[in-house]
Coordinates of C-alpha atoms and ligand atoms in Angstrom, one line a residue:
M1 CA 39.0 -20.1 -40.9
R2 CA 39.4 -18.0 -43.6
I3 CA 39.2 -13.8 -43.0
T4 CA 39.5 -10.7 -45.1
I5 CA 40.9 -7.3 -43.8
F6 CA 40.1 -4.6 -45.5
G7 CA 42.5 -1.3 -44.0
S8 CA 45.9 -2.3 -43.0
G9 CA 46.4 0.4 -40.4
Y10 CA 46.3 0.1 -36.8
V11 CA 43.8 -1.6 -36.5
G12 CA 43.8 -4.0 -39.6
L13 CA 46.8 -4.9 -38.6
V14 CA 46.9 -5.6 -35.3
T15 CA 43.6 -7.5 -35.6
G16 CA 45.3 -9.7 -39.2
A17 CA 47.9 -10.1 -37.0
C18 CA 46.8 -11.5 -33.7
L19 CA 44.0 -13.6 -35.4
A20 CA 46.4 -15.1 -38.0
D21 CA 48.4 -16.0 -34.7
V22 CA 45.9 -17.8 -33.2
G23 CA 45.9 -19.7 -36.0
H24 CA 43.2 -18.4 -38.7
D25 CA 44.4 -18.1 -42.5
V26 CA 43.9 -13.9 -43.1
M27 CA 43.9 -11.9 -45.6
C28 CA 45.0 -8.3 -45.4
V29 CA 43.7 -5.7 -48.1
D30 CA 44.6 -2.5 -48.3
V31 CA 44.5 0.7 -51.7
D32 CA 47.8 1.9 -50.8
E33 CA 50.0 0.4 -53.3
D34 CA 53.2 0.9 -51.7
K35 CA 52.0 0.1 -48.1
V36 CA 50.8 -3.5 -49.1
A37 CA 54.1 -3.9 -51.0
R38 CA 56.2 -2.6 -47.8
L39 CA 54.2 -4.9 -45.8
N40 CA 55.2 -8.2 -48.0
K41 CA 59.2 -7.2 -47.7
G42 CA 58.6 -7.6 -44.1
E43 CA 58.5 -3.6 -43.6
V44 CA 55.6 -2.7 -41.0
P45 CA 54.7 0.8 -42.1
I46 CA 53.5 1.9 -38.4
Y47 CA 56.1 1.5 -34.8
E48 CA 53.7 -0.6 -32.5
P49 CA 55.2 -2.9 -30.5
G50 CA 56.0 -6.4 -30.8
L51 CA 54.1 -5.7 -34.2
E52 CA 56.9 -6.4 -36.3
S53 CA 58.0 -9.8 -35.4
L54 CA 54.1 -11.2 -35.0
I55 CA 53.7 -10.0 -38.7
R56 CA 57.2 -11.8 -39.8
Q57 CA 56.4 -15.1 -37.6
N58 CA 53.2 -15.3 -39.6
R59 CA 54.0 -14.5 -42.9
S60 CA 56.6 -17.1 -43.0
A61 CA 53.9 -19.8 -41.6
G62 CA 51.8 -18.9 -44.9
R63 CA 49.1 -17.8 -42.6
L64 CA 49.4 -13.9 -43.3
H65 CA 49.1 -12.4 -46.7
F66 CA 49.2 -8.5 -47.6
T67 CA 47.8 -8.1 -51.1
T68 CA 46.1 -4.8 -53.0
D69 CA 43.2 -7.4 -55.2
A70 CA 40.1 -6.3 -53.5
E71 CA 38.5 -9.5 -56.1
Q72 CA 40.6 -12.4 -54.7
A73 CA 40.2 -10.9 -50.9
V74 CA 36.5 -10.5 -51.2
S75 CA 36.3 -14.2 -52.8
F76 CA 39.2 -15.5 -49.4
G77 CA 37.3 -15.2 -46.1
L78 CA 33.3 -15.6 -44.9
L79 CA 34.5 -13.2 -42.9
Q80 CA 34.9 -9.6 -44.1
F81 CA 36.4 -7.2 -41.1
I82 CA 36.3 -3.7 -42.1
A83 CA 39.4 -1.6 -40.3
V84 CA 39.1 1.2 -43.0
G85 CA 39.9 4.7 -41.1
T86 CA 36.7 7.0 -40.1
P87 CA 37.9 10.2 -39.8
S88 CA 36.0 13.5 -38.4
D89 CA 34.6 15.4 -41.4
E90 CA 34.2 19.6 -40.9
D91 CA 31.3 20.0 -38.9
G92 CA 32.8 16.8 -36.3
S93 CA 30.6 13.7 -37.6
A94 CA 32.3 10.5 -39.0
D95 CA 32.8 10.7 -42.5
L96 CA 31.5 7.0 -43.7
R97 CA 33.4 7.4 -47.1
H98 CA 35.9 4.4 -46.7
V99 CA 33.3 1.8 -44.8
L100 CA 31.2 3.0 -47.5
K101 CA 33.2 2.0 -51.1
V102 CA 34.4 -0.7 -48.9
A103 CA 30.6 -2.3 -48.2
E104 CA 30.1 -1.6 -52.0
T105 CA 33.9 -3.1 -53.5
I106 CA 32.6 -6.3 -51.3
A107 CA 29.4 -6.3 -52.5
H108 CA 31.2 -6.0 -56.6
H109 CA 32.8 -9.5 -55.6
M110 CA 30.9 -11.2 -53.8
D111 CA 30.5 -14.7 -55.0
G112 CA 28.4 -16.3 -52.1
Y113 CA 27.4 -15.6 -48.4
R114 CA 29.7 -13.4 -46.5
I115 CA 29.4 -11.9 -43.1
I116 CA 30.1 -8.1 -43.1
V117 CA 31.9 -7.3 -39.6
D118 CA 33.1 -3.4 -38.9
K119 CA 35.4 -2.8 -36.8
S120 CA 35.5 0.3 -37.4
T121 CA 34.4 3.5 -35.1
V122 CA 30.7 4.4 -36.9
P123 CA 28.1 6.2 -35.4
V124 CA 24.9 4.5 -34.8
G125 CA 23.1 3.2 -37.5
T126 CA 26.2 2.7 -39.9
A127 CA 25.7 -0.8 -40.2
S128 CA 22.3 0.0 -41.9
R129 CA 24.0 2.1 -44.1
V130 CA 26.9 -0.5 -45.2
E131 CA 23.9 -3.2 -45.3
R132 CA 21.9 -0.4 -47.9
T133 CA 25.2 -0.3 -49.5
I134 CA 25.7 -3.6 -50.2
A135 CA 22.2 -4.0 -51.1
A136 CA 22.1 -1.9 -53.9
E137 CA 25.2 -3.0 -55.5
L138 CA 24.6 -6.6 -55.8
D139 CA 21.1 -4.9 -57.3
R140 CA 22.8 -3.1 -59.9
R141 CA 25.1 -6.4 -60.7
G142 CA 21.5 -7.6 -60.8
V143 CA 22.3 -10.4 -58.8
S144 CA 20.8 -11.9 -55.3
L145 CA 23.1 -13.2 -52.5
D146 CA 22.5 -14.0 -48.8
F147 CA 24.9 -11.8 -46.2
D148 CA 24.5 -10.0 -42.4
V149 CA 26.4 -7.0 -41.8
C150 CA 27.2 -6.9 -37.7
S151 CA 28.9 -4.5 -35.5
N152 CA 32.0 -5.7 -34.0
P153 CA 33.3 -1.9 -32.1
E154 CA 37.9 -2.5 -31.0
F155 CA 38.7 -1.0 -27.6
L156 CA 42.5 -1.6 -28.4
K157 CA 45.3 1.1 -27.7
E158 CA 48.4 2.6 -29.7
G159 CA 51.6 1.1 -27.8
A160 CA 49.7 -1.9 -26.1
A161 CA 47.6 -3.1 -29.0
I162 CA 48.5 -6.8 -29.3
E163 CA 48.1 -7.0 -25.6
D164 CA 44.9 -5.1 -25.8
F165 CA 43.7 -7.2 -29.0
S166 CA 44.5 -10.2 -26.8
K167 CA 43.4 -9.9 -23.5
G168 CA 41.1 -7.1 -23.9
A169 CA 37.7 -7.3 -20.6
R170 CA 35.5 -7.7 -23.3
I171 CA 34.8 -8.7 -27.4
V172 CA 31.5 -7.1 -28.2
V173 CA 29.0 -8.1 -31.2
G174 CA 26.7 -6.3 -32.3
T175 CA 24.5 -8.5 -34.5
D176 CA 20.5 -10.8 -34.3
S177 CA 21.7 -12.7 -36.4
E178 CA 22.4 -16.6 -35.3
R179 CA 24.3 -17.5 -38.0
V180 CA 26.4 -14.5 -37.1
V181 CA 26.3 -15.3 -33.4
S182 CA 28.9 -18.9 -34.5
A183 CA 30.7 -17.8 -36.7
M184 CA 31.8 -14.7 -34.2
R185 CA 32.2 -17.0 -31.1
E186 CA 34.4 -19.2 -34.0
C187 CA 36.2 -16.6 -35.1
Y188 CA 37.4 -15.7 -31.2
A189 CA 37.0 -18.8 -29.6
P190 CA 40.9 -18.9 -28.8
Y191 CA 40.3 -15.5 -26.8
S192 CA 37.4 -17.1 -24.6
R193 CA 39.1 -20.1 -23.1
Q194 CA 39.7 -18.6 -20.1
K195 CA 36.8 -17.0 -19.3
D196 CA 33.7 -16.8 -22.1
K197 CA 35.2 -13.0 -23.5
L198 CA 32.3 -12.7 -25.7
M199 CA 29.4 -10.1 -25.6
F200 CA 26.2 -10.3 -27.9
M201 CA 24.4 -7.2 -28.0
G202 CA 22.0 -5.1 -30.6
V203 CA 23.9 -3.8 -33.9
R204 CA 22.9 -0.1 -32.6
S205 CA 24.5 -0.7 -28.8
A206 CA 27.1 -2.0 -30.2
E207 CA 28.1 0.7 -31.6
L208 CA 26.7 2.7 -29.2
T209 CA 29.1 0.7 -26.7
K210 CA 32.3 2.1 -28.9
Y211 CA 31.5 5.9 -28.4
A212 CA 29.9 5.2 -24.6
A213 CA 33.3 3.9 -23.9
N214 CA 36.1 6.6 -25.4
A215 CA 33.7 9.4 -23.9
M216 CA 33.9 7.8 -20.9
L217 CA 37.3 7.8 -20.8
A218 CA 38.0 11.2 -22.3
T219 CA 35.0 12.6 -19.6
K220 CA 37.6 11.2 -17.4
I221 CA 40.3 12.8 -18.0
S222 CA 38.7 16.5 -19.2
F223 CA 37.8 15.9 -15.5
I224 CA 40.6 15.9 -13.6
N225 CA 42.7 18.2 -16.1
E226 CA 39.8 20.7 -15.1
I227 CA 40.3 19.5 -11.4
A228 CA 44.5 20.3 -12.0
N229 CA 43.2 24.6 -13.3
L230 CA 41.0 24.6 -9.8
S231 CA 44.0 23.1 -8.0
E232 CA 46.6 25.8 -9.3
R233 CA 44.2 28.5 -8.4
L234 CA 43.2 27.3 -5.1
G235 CA 46.9 26.4 -4.1
A236 CA 45.9 22.6 -3.6
D237 CA 48.8 19.6 -5.2
I238 CA 46.5 18.1 -7.9
E239 CA 48.4 14.7 -7.4
E240 CA 47.7 14.8 -3.6
V241 CA 44.3 15.1 -4.8
R242 CA 44.6 12.6 -7.3
H243 CA 46.1 9.9 -4.7
G244 CA 42.9 11.6 -2.8
I245 CA 40.0 10.7 -5.2
G246 CA 42.2 7.5 -6.8
S247 CA 42.1 5.8 -3.6
D248 CA 37.9 5.4 -3.6
P249 CA 37.6 2.0 -5.5
R250 CA 34.4 3.4 -6.8
I251 CA 36.6 6.1 -8.6
G252 CA 39.3 4.0 -9.3
Y253 CA 43.2 5.6 -10.8
N254 CA 43.1 4.6 -14.4
F255 CA 42.3 7.7 -16.8
I256 CA 42.9 9.9 -14.2
Y257 CA 47.0 11.3 -14.8
P258 CA 46.6 14.9 -15.7
G259 CA 48.0 16.0 -18.9
C260 CA 48.8 18.6 -21.5
G261 CA 45.3 17.2 -23.4
Y262 CA 44.0 13.9 -25.0
G263 CA 45.3 13.3 -28.3
G264 CA 45.5 10.7 -30.7
S265 CA 43.8 9.2 -33.2
C266 CA 40.2 8.3 -32.1
F267 CA 39.5 10.2 -28.7
P268 CA 39.5 13.9 -30.3
K269 CA 37.4 12.4 -33.2
D270 CA 35.3 10.0 -31.1
V271 CA 33.9 12.6 -28.3
K272 CA 33.5 15.1 -31.8
A273 CA 31.5 12.7 -33.2
L274 CA 29.2 11.7 -30.6
A275 CA 28.6 15.5 -29.7
H276 CA 27.7 15.9 -33.6
T277 CA 25.4 12.6 -33.5
A278 CA 23.1 13.8 -30.6
E279 CA 23.2 17.4 -32.0
Q280 CA 21.8 15.9 -35.0
I281 CA 18.9 14.4 -32.8
G282 CA 17.8 17.2 -30.9
H283 CA 19.5 16.3 -28.2
P284 CA 22.9 18.5 -27.5
A285 CA 25.3 16.4 -25.5
E286 CA 25.9 18.8 -22.8
L287 CA 28.1 16.8 -20.9
I288 CA 30.5 15.6 -24.3
S289 CA 30.8 19.4 -25.2
A290 CA 32.5 20.1 -22.4
V291 CA 35.1 17.5 -22.5
E292 CA 36.2 18.6 -25.5
K293 CA 36.1 22.2 -25.2
V294 CA 37.9 21.3 -22.0
N295 CA 40.0 19.6 -23.7
A296 CA 40.4 22.2 -26.4
R297 CA 41.7 24.3 -23.7
Q298 CA 44.2 22.6 -22.2
K299 CA 46.6 22.2 -25.3
S300 CA 47.3 25.6 -25.3
R301 CA 48.4 24.9 -20.8
L302 CA 52.2 24.7 -22.4
F303 CA 52.2 27.6 -24.1
E304 CA 50.8 29.6 -21.6
M305 CA 53.1 28.1 -19.1
L306 CA 55.5 29.2 -20.6
C307 CA 54.2 32.8 -21.1
Q308 CA 54.0 32.8 -17.6
A309 CA 57.6 31.7 -17.1
F310 CA 59.2 34.3 -19.9
D311 CA 56.9 37.6 -19.3
G312 CA 55.2 36.7 -22.6
Q313 CA 58.3 37.3 -24.1
L314 CA 58.7 33.9 -26.1
A315 CA 60.3 35.7 -29.2
G316 CA 63.7 34.7 -30.1
K317 CA 64.1 32.3 -27.3
T318 CA 64.2 28.6 -27.6
I319 CA 62.6 25.8 -26.8
A320 CA 63.6 22.4 -25.7
L321 CA 60.8 19.8 -26.3
W322 CA 60.8 16.5 -25.0
G323 CA 58.1 13.3 -26.6
L324 CA 55.9 14.5 -29.6
A325 CA 53.8 11.7 -29.8
F326 CA 50.5 12.0 -28.2
K327 CA 51.8 9.5 -26.0
P328 CA 54.2 7.0 -25.4
N329 CA 55.2 3.2 -27.6
T330 CA 53.7 5.2 -30.8
D331 CA 55.0 7.0 -33.8
D332 CA 51.9 8.5 -33.3
M333 CA 51.4 12.7 -34.5
R334 CA 47.6 13.3 -34.8
E335 CA 46.2 16.0 -32.6
A336 CA 48.8 15.4 -30.1
P337 CA 49.8 18.2 -27.6
S338 CA 53.3 18.5 -28.6
R339 CA 52.0 19.7 -31.8
A340 CA 49.7 22.6 -30.3
L341 CA 52.7 23.6 -28.3
M342 CA 55.0 24.0 -31.5
E343 CA 52.5 25.9 -33.5
A344 CA 52.5 28.2 -30.4
L345 CA 55.9 29.0 -30.5
W346 CA 56.9 29.0 -34.0
E347 CA 53.6 31.5 -34.1
A348 CA 55.1 33.6 -31.3
G349 CA 58.5 33.7 -32.9
A350 CA 60.0 30.9 -30.8
R351 CA 62.5 28.6 -32.6
V352 CA 61.7 24.7 -31.0
Q353 CA 64.6 22.0 -30.6
A354 CA 62.7 18.9 -30.1
Y355 CA 63.5 15.1 -29.1
D356 CA 60.7 11.5 -29.5
P357 CA 62.5 8.2 -29.3
E358 CA 59.7 7.1 -31.9
A359 CA 57.9 9.5 -33.7
A360 CA 61.2 12.3 -35.6
D361 CA 59.7 10.7 -39.0
E362 CA 56.1 11.7 -38.9
C363 CA 57.2 15.2 -37.4
R364 CA 59.1 15.2 -40.3
R365 CA 56.7 14.2 -42.2
I366 CA 53.9 16.7 -41.0
Y367 CA 56.0 19.8 -40.6
G368 CA 59.2 19.2 -43.0
E369 CA 62.3 21.2 -42.7
R370 CA 61.7 24.9 -41.2
D371 CA 64.6 26.8 -39.6
D372 CA 62.3 27.1 -36.4
L373 CA 62.5 23.4 -35.6
V374 CA 65.4 21.0 -35.1
L375 CA 64.9 17.6 -34.6
A376 CA 68.0 16.0 -32.1
G377 CA 68.5 12.9 -31.9
Q378 CA 68.6 12.1 -28.2
R379 CA 67.4 13.8 -25.6
D380 CA 70.0 15.3 -24.2
A381 CA 71.2 17.2 -26.8
A382 CA 67.8 18.5 -27.3
V383 CA 68.6 20.9 -24.4
E384 CA 71.4 22.0 -24.9
G385 CA 71.8 25.9 -25.5
A386 CA 67.6 26.0 -25.0
D387 CA 66.4 28.8 -22.3
A388 CA 63.4 25.9 -21.1
L389 CA 62.5 22.4 -21.0
V390 CA 59.0 21.3 -22.0
I391 CA 58.4 17.7 -21.7
C392 CA 54.6 16.9 -23.8
T393 CA 55.6 13.1 -23.9
E394 CA 55.7 10.3 -20.8
W395 CA 58.2 8.5 -22.2
K396 CA 60.2 5.6 -19.6
A397 CA 63.5 7.4 -21.3
F398 CA 62.2 10.8 -20.0
R399 CA 61.9 10.1 -16.4
T400 CA 64.8 10.0 -14.6
V401 CA 67.0 13.5 -15.0
D402 CA 69.7 15.1 -13.5
F403 CA 68.1 18.4 -12.3
A404 CA 71.9 19.6 -11.2
E405 CA 73.2 18.8 -14.9
L406 CA 69.8 20.4 -16.9
H407 CA 70.1 23.6 -14.9
E408 CA 73.9 23.3 -16.4
S409 CA 72.8 23.0 -20.1
L410 CA 69.4 25.1 -20.0
A411 CA 70.0 29.3 -20.6
S412 CA 66.9 29.9 -18.7
P413 CA 66.1 27.1 -15.3
V414 CA 63.3 26.2 -16.4
L415 CA 61.3 23.2 -16.7
V416 CA 57.2 23.0 -17.7
D417 CA 56.2 19.2 -17.1
G418 CA 53.2 18.5 -19.3
R419 CA 53.1 14.8 -17.5
N420 CA 53.8 15.5 -13.8
L421 CA 56.5 13.3 -14.0
F422 CA 58.6 14.5 -11.3
Q423 CA 58.2 15.8 -7.0
P424 CA 58.7 20.1 -7.5
E425 CA 60.8 19.5 -4.8
A426 CA 63.2 17.6 -6.3
V427 CA 63.2 19.7 -9.6
K428 CA 63.5 23.0 -7.7
A429 CA 66.0 22.2 -5.1
A430 CA 68.9 21.9 -8.0
G431 CA 66.9 25.5 -9.1
L432 CA 65.2 25.2 -11.9
A433 CA 61.6 26.6 -12.0
Y434 CA 59.5 23.9 -12.3
Y435 CA 55.8 24.5 -14.0
A436 CA 53.6 21.6 -14.4
I437 CA 49.5 20.1 -14.4
G438 CA 48.2 21.9 -11.6
R439 CA 50.9 21.4 -9.1
G440 CA 54.6 23.2 -8.6
D441 CA 55.0 26.9 -9.6
S442 CA 51.9 27.1 -11.9
V443 CA 49.8 27.0 -8.1
R444 CA 49.1 30.5 -8.2
P445 CA 46.4 30.6 -5.8
V446 CA 43.5 33.7 -6.3
L447 CA 42.3 32.3 -2.8
A448 CA 44.1 33.8 0.7
Ligands
LIG1 N1 44.0 3.8 -34.2 C1 43.4 3.3 -32.8 O1 44.3 2.9 -31.5 C2 41.7 2.8 -32.9 C3 41.3 3.3 -34.2 N2 39.9 1.9 -34.0 C4 39.1 3.5 -35.0 O2 39.7 2.0 -35.8 C5 39.2 2.6 -37.9 C6 40.9 2.3 -38.3 O3 41.6 3.4 -37.5 P1 43.4 3.0 -37.2 O4 43.6 1.1 -37.7 O5 43.4 4.2 -36.9 O6 43.4 4.2 -38.9 P2 45.0 4.2 -40.0 O7 44.3 5.2 -41.1 O8 45.6 3.7 -39.4 O9 43.9 2.4 -41.6 C7 43.2 2.9 -42.1 C8 43.4 1.6 -43.4 O10 42.4 2.2 -44.3 C9 43.0 2.0 -45.6 N3 41.4 2.2 -46.3 C10 41.5 3.4 -46.7 N4 40.2 2.9 -47.9 C11 40.3 1.5 -48.2 C12 39.7 0.8 -48.8 N5 38.3 1.0 -49.9 N6 40.2 -0.7 -48.7 C13 40.8 -0.9 -48.2 N7 42.2 -0.7 -47.5 C14 41.5 1.1 -46.9 C15 44.4 2.9 -45.6 O11 44.8 2.9 -47.2 C16 45.2 2.6 -44.3 O12 46.0 2.3 -44.5 C17 38.6 4.2 -37.5 O13 37.5 3.8 -37.1 C18 38.8 3.7 -36.1 O14 38.5 5.4 -35.0 C19 39.7 2.2 -33.2 C20 40.1 1.1 -31.6 C21 42.1 1.5 -32.0
LIG2 O1 39.2 3.6 -29.8 C1 40.4 3.8 -30.2 O2 41.0 4.1 -30.6 C2 40.9 3.8 -28.7 O3 41.0 5.6 -27.8 C3 42.1 5.1 -26.7 O4 43.4 4.4 -26.9 P1 44.7 5.7 -27.7 O5 43.9 7.0 -28.3 O6 45.4 4.9 -28.1 O7 45.3 6.1 -26.0 P2 45.1 6.2 -24.5 O8 46.0 5.6 -24.1 O9 43.9 6.3 -24.2 O10 45.0 7.6 -24.8 C4 44.6 8.4 -25.5 C5 45.0 9.9 -25.0 O11 45.0 10.4 -23.2 C6 45.5 10.9 -22.8 N1 45.8 10.4 -21.6 C7 45.2 9.5 -21.4 C8 44.6 8.5 -20.0 C9 45.6 9.7 -18.0 O12 45.0 9.4 -17.2 N2 44.8 10.7 -18.8 C10 45.5 11.4 -20.1 O13 45.8 12.6 -20.5 C11 46.5 10.0 -23.6 O14 48.2 11.1 -23.1 C12 46.6 10.2 -25.2 O15 47.4 11.8 -25.5 C13 41.0 4.3 -25.9 O16 42.2 4.5 -24.9 C14 41.0 2.4 -26.2 O17 40.2 2.4 -25.7 C15 40.2 2.7 -27.4 O18 40.0 1.9 -28.3

């Protein structure tokens, strides 16, 4: 089957590479000339485990192409996927500029029936806007062509994107057209051999399913973070509480890891966009707004812990930071908790010595050269001469630490752990103060 994908970011590239890998002919189109040139040289502009080799194999097999030529791309595929960004607008709503631009481009070049598949995360009602945009452009051209628009939200996670795309729990398609049902069945047949994962539903239900899924996951995270903050004040240990509740299968262990707040390109913007939609229709979503508020507060916890450890005297201090990416196995720093921490430290007059296995270039791109930021090439080099160590991201390489050695390297014996990687007893036995989320020295009961 011939498939076109607009947008060669995380979702577009993974979708393109995976669909080519199961035998489809895929053309990926992007407006970023530099990105397309790199892809055509075999370079992958993002870090995603397994993606580079998957792209290489399928380009060599002649099933995966990259272009900036929209006309060629529109004439290529029966399915025209839209996988472009939908960032937050100033008021928190989803900015649909890129999605609607692609719709117009498709309509501008269409010469026969096409199915427009919206994979970008978009508010309920967007498929109708895409339909209207296409109809208006066809009208302007004075041509009458048949087309369908469907919703096919994506549920992959960065860092495990290929596995999630290929082995995800479900493939949601919102449509009321039989023609779309049969084309989408053909597209996704290779993924439904063991069990039919395709779920057909109304377009609006599909659009809302995506926001509901992300909001539910974000709610679990803010919930456990709220309980962690209560643990600190009540003298409990959040890790014991987490085990206690996770063992109930109705609750489960997934997505209840306390931490320094959720980041990334999706939860923050999607929670805001859903809250905005609710506001717009006159039904303010109290719970969703609270999820966002709790997360914003959680992102300042690590800085607060450092203030606690140094009696608010952070000016002139050097803080080592392990982990810049918003989570492990990615170089993505969008809305990363590390950014909130670094910016607060700089504001307070402290210096940062940071290490991340993949995100150093991204950090350099965001912040440029500055006197108060050193990007170390190794985790142990970041700690040398620092006053304290803070862990923001739970990369595997941070899980084993010789605490006695760490004590030697640090000017003050302070470890702030934003991901609860260690046992407080083990850290404290080496003479280090251990501030973690809802446990360790962060626990200061206010109730006797
Ligand atoms: N990143 C993720 O893990 C996930 C993202 N999503 C959603 O998928 C959508 C895309 O996200 P990402 O891939 O992360 O975005 P991204 O920002 O990594 O990539 C978007 C790409 O679209 C290109 N683009 C913009 N306008 C274009 C146009 N008119 N024609 C062709 N290409 C154009 C950009 O140059 C860029 O390369 C968003 O709505 C996001 O919420 C959904 C699930 C997972
Ligand atoms: O719509 C999207 O783009 C995607 O958003 C998330 O994927 P992603 O943002 O890549 O990463 P997650 O693994 O979900 O982590 C998001 C954030 O939550 C944090 N998190 C996650 C789990 C947890 O228990 N605790 C916690 O603090 C992570 O550290 C990270 O900052 C969802 O997991 C995907 O299903 C969805 O498709």
